[in-house]
Amino acid sequence: MAFLVEHMSWTGGVNYFKNLFAAVHGSQLVDIYLVCGKRFSSTELEEHAQVIRTEFLDRKTPSWYVRKITNRLRVGQDFLLKKLLAKNEIDLVFHFGDHWYCDGIRSIAWIPDFQHIYYPDFFQRDEWLHRQDQFSNVVERCTALLFSSQNALEDCVKYYPKAAEKEKFVLNFVSGKPHASASAPSHHELRGKYGLAEKWIHLPNQLWIHKNHLTIVDALALVKNAGHNIQVVCTGKLVDYRFPDHVEKVQHRIREQGLFDHIKLLGVIPYEDVIGLMGYSIAVLNPSLFEGWSTSVEEAKALGKLLVLSDIPVHREQAPTRAIYFDPNNAHAAAEALLQAYEQYDPESEPQHFAAARDSYDRRWAHFGSEFERIVRSVSTLIP
């Protein structure tokens, strides 16, 4: 089967594909082809796939424009894609993003979440309309729908009635063996490299507005004013394309509250360092207002870490063994959760939590791959 990459600027999408490729690597059923543009490059994705490159998947090339207009008008088949797939004897495609129609080609469309429904103010009007049209088109044209959570599946049926007519599957994402990273730096090395305190809480989210960093800044101000000293270390891209001034707003709030020693914005750092920061943290924090399925939660679960989570349906569905939940719209509740995490931390029990998580992880990882194989077998029997 082919995994179609229309665009891949979203880190979560890259991680999803990367881990899915690794989970089914060596499968007797799933031969992985990565169909992408000639300008696309990702060593992580190409490692487990046979790569097929084509110019019509490169943005703003002549063939890209022709295909985009044809698919948007829904005037017929996607002949460019169909010809490429037929040439490589591919009859099943996994994808997310804009959809297309190719007679005789089965498709599994992954829809990560429906954030635009719940938080329309987080999108420009044109982007909101495009997203709405895109999802309607995907639901109408795909052979089957795939979701990362039961919550997302229920949202799809609720807001896109035609989804009721489609085959639907839930595949809970499992992160790719973060505990196996032998190159992760030591606690001492991380402190020296990034100027960290002895103890920290790790917040590994891109600095997008819905990731809710401002509530954590306000919570840390409350913690500081109450005479406590907690440090939150943030990793992930320091940009939100929808709100270009958001990063500056967060940085301004940090300066305004005098929290330089209480919150660190490290930006994008090596993955080994991310896993090191997570592994040595006293807890992993995700204050997000909305998630499709949190990669950082899965990575923390694999390491046996305590999680401090916004109380949203998907975080409950991910069901970590050790978690503290708080109202993401309440800085006081977030402050109490952070203090509770510090009070609960027991370094002597961490190795036991890690060992238990490793055993659980191996079972979940195996299920992740076998469940995807089951979905592929099921869709392969459907009429395209």
PDB file of N, CA and C in Angstrom, residues 1-3 14-27 30-35 42-52 176-177 365:
ATOM      1  N   MET A   1       0.838  -1.186   0.000  1.00  0.00           N
ATOM      2  CA  MET A   1       0.000   0.000   0.000  1.00  0.00           C
ATOM      3  C   MET A   1       0.876   1.239   0.000  1.00  0.00           C
ATOM      4  N   ALA A   2       0.307   2.356  -0.415  1.00  0.00           N
ATOM      5  CA  ALA A   2       1.059   3.605  -0.502  1.00  0.00           C
ATOM      6  C   ALA A   2       0.591   4.584   0.570  1.00  0.00           C
ATOM      7  N   PHE A   3       1.546   5.308   1.122  1.00  0.00           N
ATOM      8  CA  PHE A   3       1.259   6.420   2.015  1.00  0.00           C
ATOM      9  C   PHE A   3       1.502   7.694   1.222  1.00  0.00           C
ATOM     10  N   VAL A  14       4.295  13.812  10.783  1.00  0.00           N
ATOM     11  CA  VAL A  14       5.556  13.099  10.540  1.00  0.00           C
ATOM     12  C   VAL A  14       5.733  11.980  11.557  1.00  0.00           C
ATOM     13  N   ASN A  15       5.483  12.296  12.834  1.00  0.00           N
ATOM     14  CA  ASN A  15       5.651  11.287  13.882  1.00  0.00           C
ATOM     15  C   ASN A  15       4.687  10.121  13.705  1.00  0.00           C
ATOM     16  N   TYR A  16       3.453  10.440  13.291  1.00  0.00           N
ATOM     17  CA  TYR A  16       2.460   9.379  13.104  1.00  0.00           C
ATOM     18  C   TYR A  16       2.912   8.425  12.003  1.00  0.00           C
ATOM     19  N   PHE A  17       3.282   8.972  10.854  1.00  0.00           N
ATOM     20  CA  PHE A  17       3.729   8.137   9.740  1.00  0.00           C
ATOM     21  C   PHE A  17       4.989   7.356  10.124  1.00  0.00           C
ATOM     22  N   LYS A  18       5.940   8.024  10.751  1.00  0.00           N
ATOM     23  CA  LYS A  18       7.211   7.391  11.111  1.00  0.00           C
ATOM     24  C   LYS A  18       6.980   6.171  12.001  1.00  0.00           C
ATOM     25  N   ASN A  19       6.159   6.326  13.020  1.00  0.00           N
ATOM     26  CA  ASN A  19       5.931   5.229  13.953  1.00  0.00           C
ATOM     27  C   ASN A  19       5.071   4.125  13.347  1.00  0.00           C
ATOM     28  N   LEU A  20       4.132   4.496  12.485  1.00  0.00           N
ATOM     29  CA  LEU A  20       3.327   3.481  11.813  1.00  0.00           C
ATOM     30  C   LEU A  20       4.196   2.661  10.864  1.00  0.00           C
ATOM     31  N   PHE A  21       5.096   3.323  10.147  1.00  0.00           N
ATOM     32  CA  PHE A  21       6.023   2.606   9.263  1.00  0.00           C
ATOM     33  C   PHE A  21       6.842   1.600  10.071  1.00  0.00           C
ATOM     34  N   ALA A  22       7.367   2.057  11.204  1.00  0.00           N
ATOM     35  CA  ALA A  22       8.220   1.192  12.026  1.00  0.00           C
ATOM     36  C   ALA A  22       7.430   0.022  12.596  1.00  0.00           C
ATOM     37  N   ALA A  23       6.177   0.268  12.967  1.00  0.00           N
ATOM     38  CA  ALA A  23       5.359  -0.781  13.586  1.00  0.00           C
ATOM     39  C   ALA A  23       5.036  -1.908  12.622  1.00  0.00           C
ATOM     40  N   VAL A  24       4.894  -1.602  11.329  1.00  0.00           N
ATOM     41  CA  VAL A  24       4.538  -2.642  10.355  1.00  0.00           C
ATOM     42  C   VAL A  24       5.741  -3.058   9.505  1.00  0.00           C
ATOM     43  N   HIS A  25       6.920  -2.555   9.860  1.00  0.00           N
ATOM     44  CA  HIS A  25       8.129  -2.908   9.095  1.00  0.00           C
ATOM     45  C   HIS A  25       8.348  -4.424   9.140  1.00  0.00           C
ATOM     46  N   GLY A  26       8.546  -5.018   7.998  1.00  0.00           N
ATOM     47  CA  GLY A  26       8.752  -6.457   7.925  1.00  0.00           C
ATOM     48  C   GLY A  26       7.462  -7.255   7.809  1.00  0.00           C
ATOM     49  N   SER A  27       6.333  -6.555   7.753  1.00  0.00           N
ATOM     50  CA  SER A  27       5.046  -7.232   7.623  1.00  0.00           C
ATOM     51  C   SER A  27       4.955  -7.993   6.300  1.00  0.00           C
ATOM     52  N   VAL A  30       1.792  -5.811   4.487  1.00  0.00           N
ATOM     53  CA  VAL A  30       1.859  -4.395   4.128  1.00  0.00           C
ATOM     54  C   VAL A  30       3.225  -4.054   3.543  1.00  0.00           C
ATOM     55  N   ASP A  31       3.265  -3.841   2.224  1.00  0.00           N
ATOM     56  CA  ASP A  31       4.455  -3.296   1.572  1.00  0.00           C
ATOM     57  C   ASP A  31       4.285  -1.786   1.523  1.00  0.00           C
ATOM     58  N   ILE A  32       5.220  -1.059   2.107  1.00  0.00           N
ATOM     59  CA  ILE A  32       5.057   0.383   2.273  1.00  0.00           C
ATOM     60  C   ILE A  32       5.735   1.140   1.139  1.00  0.00           C
ATOM     61  N   TYR A  33       4.930   1.932   0.440  1.00  0.00           N
ATOM     62  CA  TYR A  33       5.437   2.875  -0.549  1.00  0.00           C
ATOM     63  C   TYR A  33       5.141   4.283  -0.036  1.00  0.00           C
ATOM     64  N   LEU A  34       6.117   5.157  -0.126  1.00  0.00           N
ATOM     65  CA  LEU A  34       5.926   6.552   0.242  1.00  0.00           C
ATOM     66  C   LEU A  34       5.846   7.366  -1.044  1.00  0.00           C
ATOM     67  N   VAL A  35       4.674   7.895  -1.346  1.00  0.00           N
ATOM     68  CA  VAL A  35       4.471   8.692  -2.556  1.00  0.00           C
ATOM     69  C   VAL A  35       4.556  10.164  -2.153  1.00  0.00           C
ATOM     70  N   SER A  42      12.703  13.322   4.000  1.00  0.00           N
ATOM     71  CA  SER A  42      12.575  12.930   5.400  1.00  0.00           C
ATOM     72  C   SER A  42      13.233  11.574   5.583  1.00  0.00           C
ATOM     73  N   THR A  43      14.418  11.580   6.151  1.00  0.00           N
ATOM     74  CA  THR A  43      15.145  10.331   6.386  1.00  0.00           C
ATOM     75  C   THR A  43      14.336   9.405   7.272  1.00  0.00           C
ATOM     76  N   GLU A  44      13.617  10.005   8.248  1.00  0.00           N
ATOM     77  CA  GLU A  44      12.829   9.211   9.190  1.00  0.00           C
ATOM     78  C   GLU A  44      11.746   8.410   8.478  1.00  0.00           C
ATOM     79  N   LEU A  45      11.112   9.017   7.467  1.00  0.00           N
ATOM     80  CA  LEU A  45      10.045   8.326   6.757  1.00  0.00           C
ATOM     81  C   LEU A  45      10.588   7.381   5.688  1.00  0.00           C
ATOM     82  N   GLU A  46      11.674   7.776   5.054  1.00  0.00           N
ATOM     83  CA  GLU A  46      12.209   6.991   3.943  1.00  0.00           C
ATOM     84  C   GLU A  46      12.908   5.710   4.394  1.00  0.00           C
ATOM     85  N   GLU A  47      13.231   5.641   5.686  1.00  0.00           N
ATOM     86  CA  GLU A  47      13.986   4.503   6.218  1.00  0.00           C
ATOM     87  C   GLU A  47      13.246   3.176   6.035  1.00  0.00           C
ATOM     88  N   HIS A  48      11.923   3.193   6.177  1.00  0.00           N
ATOM     89  CA  HIS A  48      11.142   1.954   6.134  1.00  0.00           C
ATOM     90  C   HIS A  48      10.218   1.870   4.921  1.00  0.00           C
ATOM     91  N   ALA A  49      10.486   2.660   3.885  1.00  0.00           N
ATOM     92  CA  ALA A  49       9.558   2.692   2.746  1.00  0.00           C
ATOM     93  C   ALA A  49      10.303   2.720   1.422  1.00  0.00           C
ATOM     94  N   GLN A  50       9.620   2.220   0.390  1.00  0.00           N
ATOM     95  CA  GLN A  50      10.083   2.409  -0.979  1.00  0.00           C
ATOM     96  C   GLN A  50       9.517   3.749  -1.448  1.00  0.00           C
ATOM     97  N   VAL A  51      10.368   4.646  -1.890  1.00  0.00           N
ATOM     98  CA  VAL A  51       9.965   6.020  -2.178  1.00  0.00           C
ATOM     99  C   VAL A  51       9.650   6.200  -3.657  1.00  0.00           C
ATOM    100  N   ILE A  52       8.485   6.789  -3.932  1.00  0.00           N
ATOM    101  CA  ILE A  52       8.073   7.139  -5.292  1.00  0.00           C
ATOM    102  C   ILE A  52       7.890   8.648  -5.334  1.00  0.00           C
ATOM    103  N   GLY A 176       7.136   5.426  19.117  1.00  0.00           N
ATOM    104  CA  GLY A 176       8.192   4.476  18.789  1.00  0.00           C
ATOM    105  C   GLY A 176       9.322   4.366  19.775  1.00  0.00           C
ATOM    106  N   LYS A 177       9.195   3.509  20.755  1.00  0.00           N
ATOM    107  CA  LYS A 177      10.257   3.086  21.673  1.00  0.00           C
ATOM    108  C   LYS A 177      11.181   4.197  22.162  1.00  0.00           C
ATOM    109  N   TRP A 365       2.769  -1.735  21.543  1.00  0.00           N
ATOM    110  CA  TRP A 365       3.460  -1.553  20.261  1.00  0.00           C
ATOM    111  C   TRP A 365       3.121  -2.680  19.292  1.00  0.00           C
TER     112      TRP A 365
END
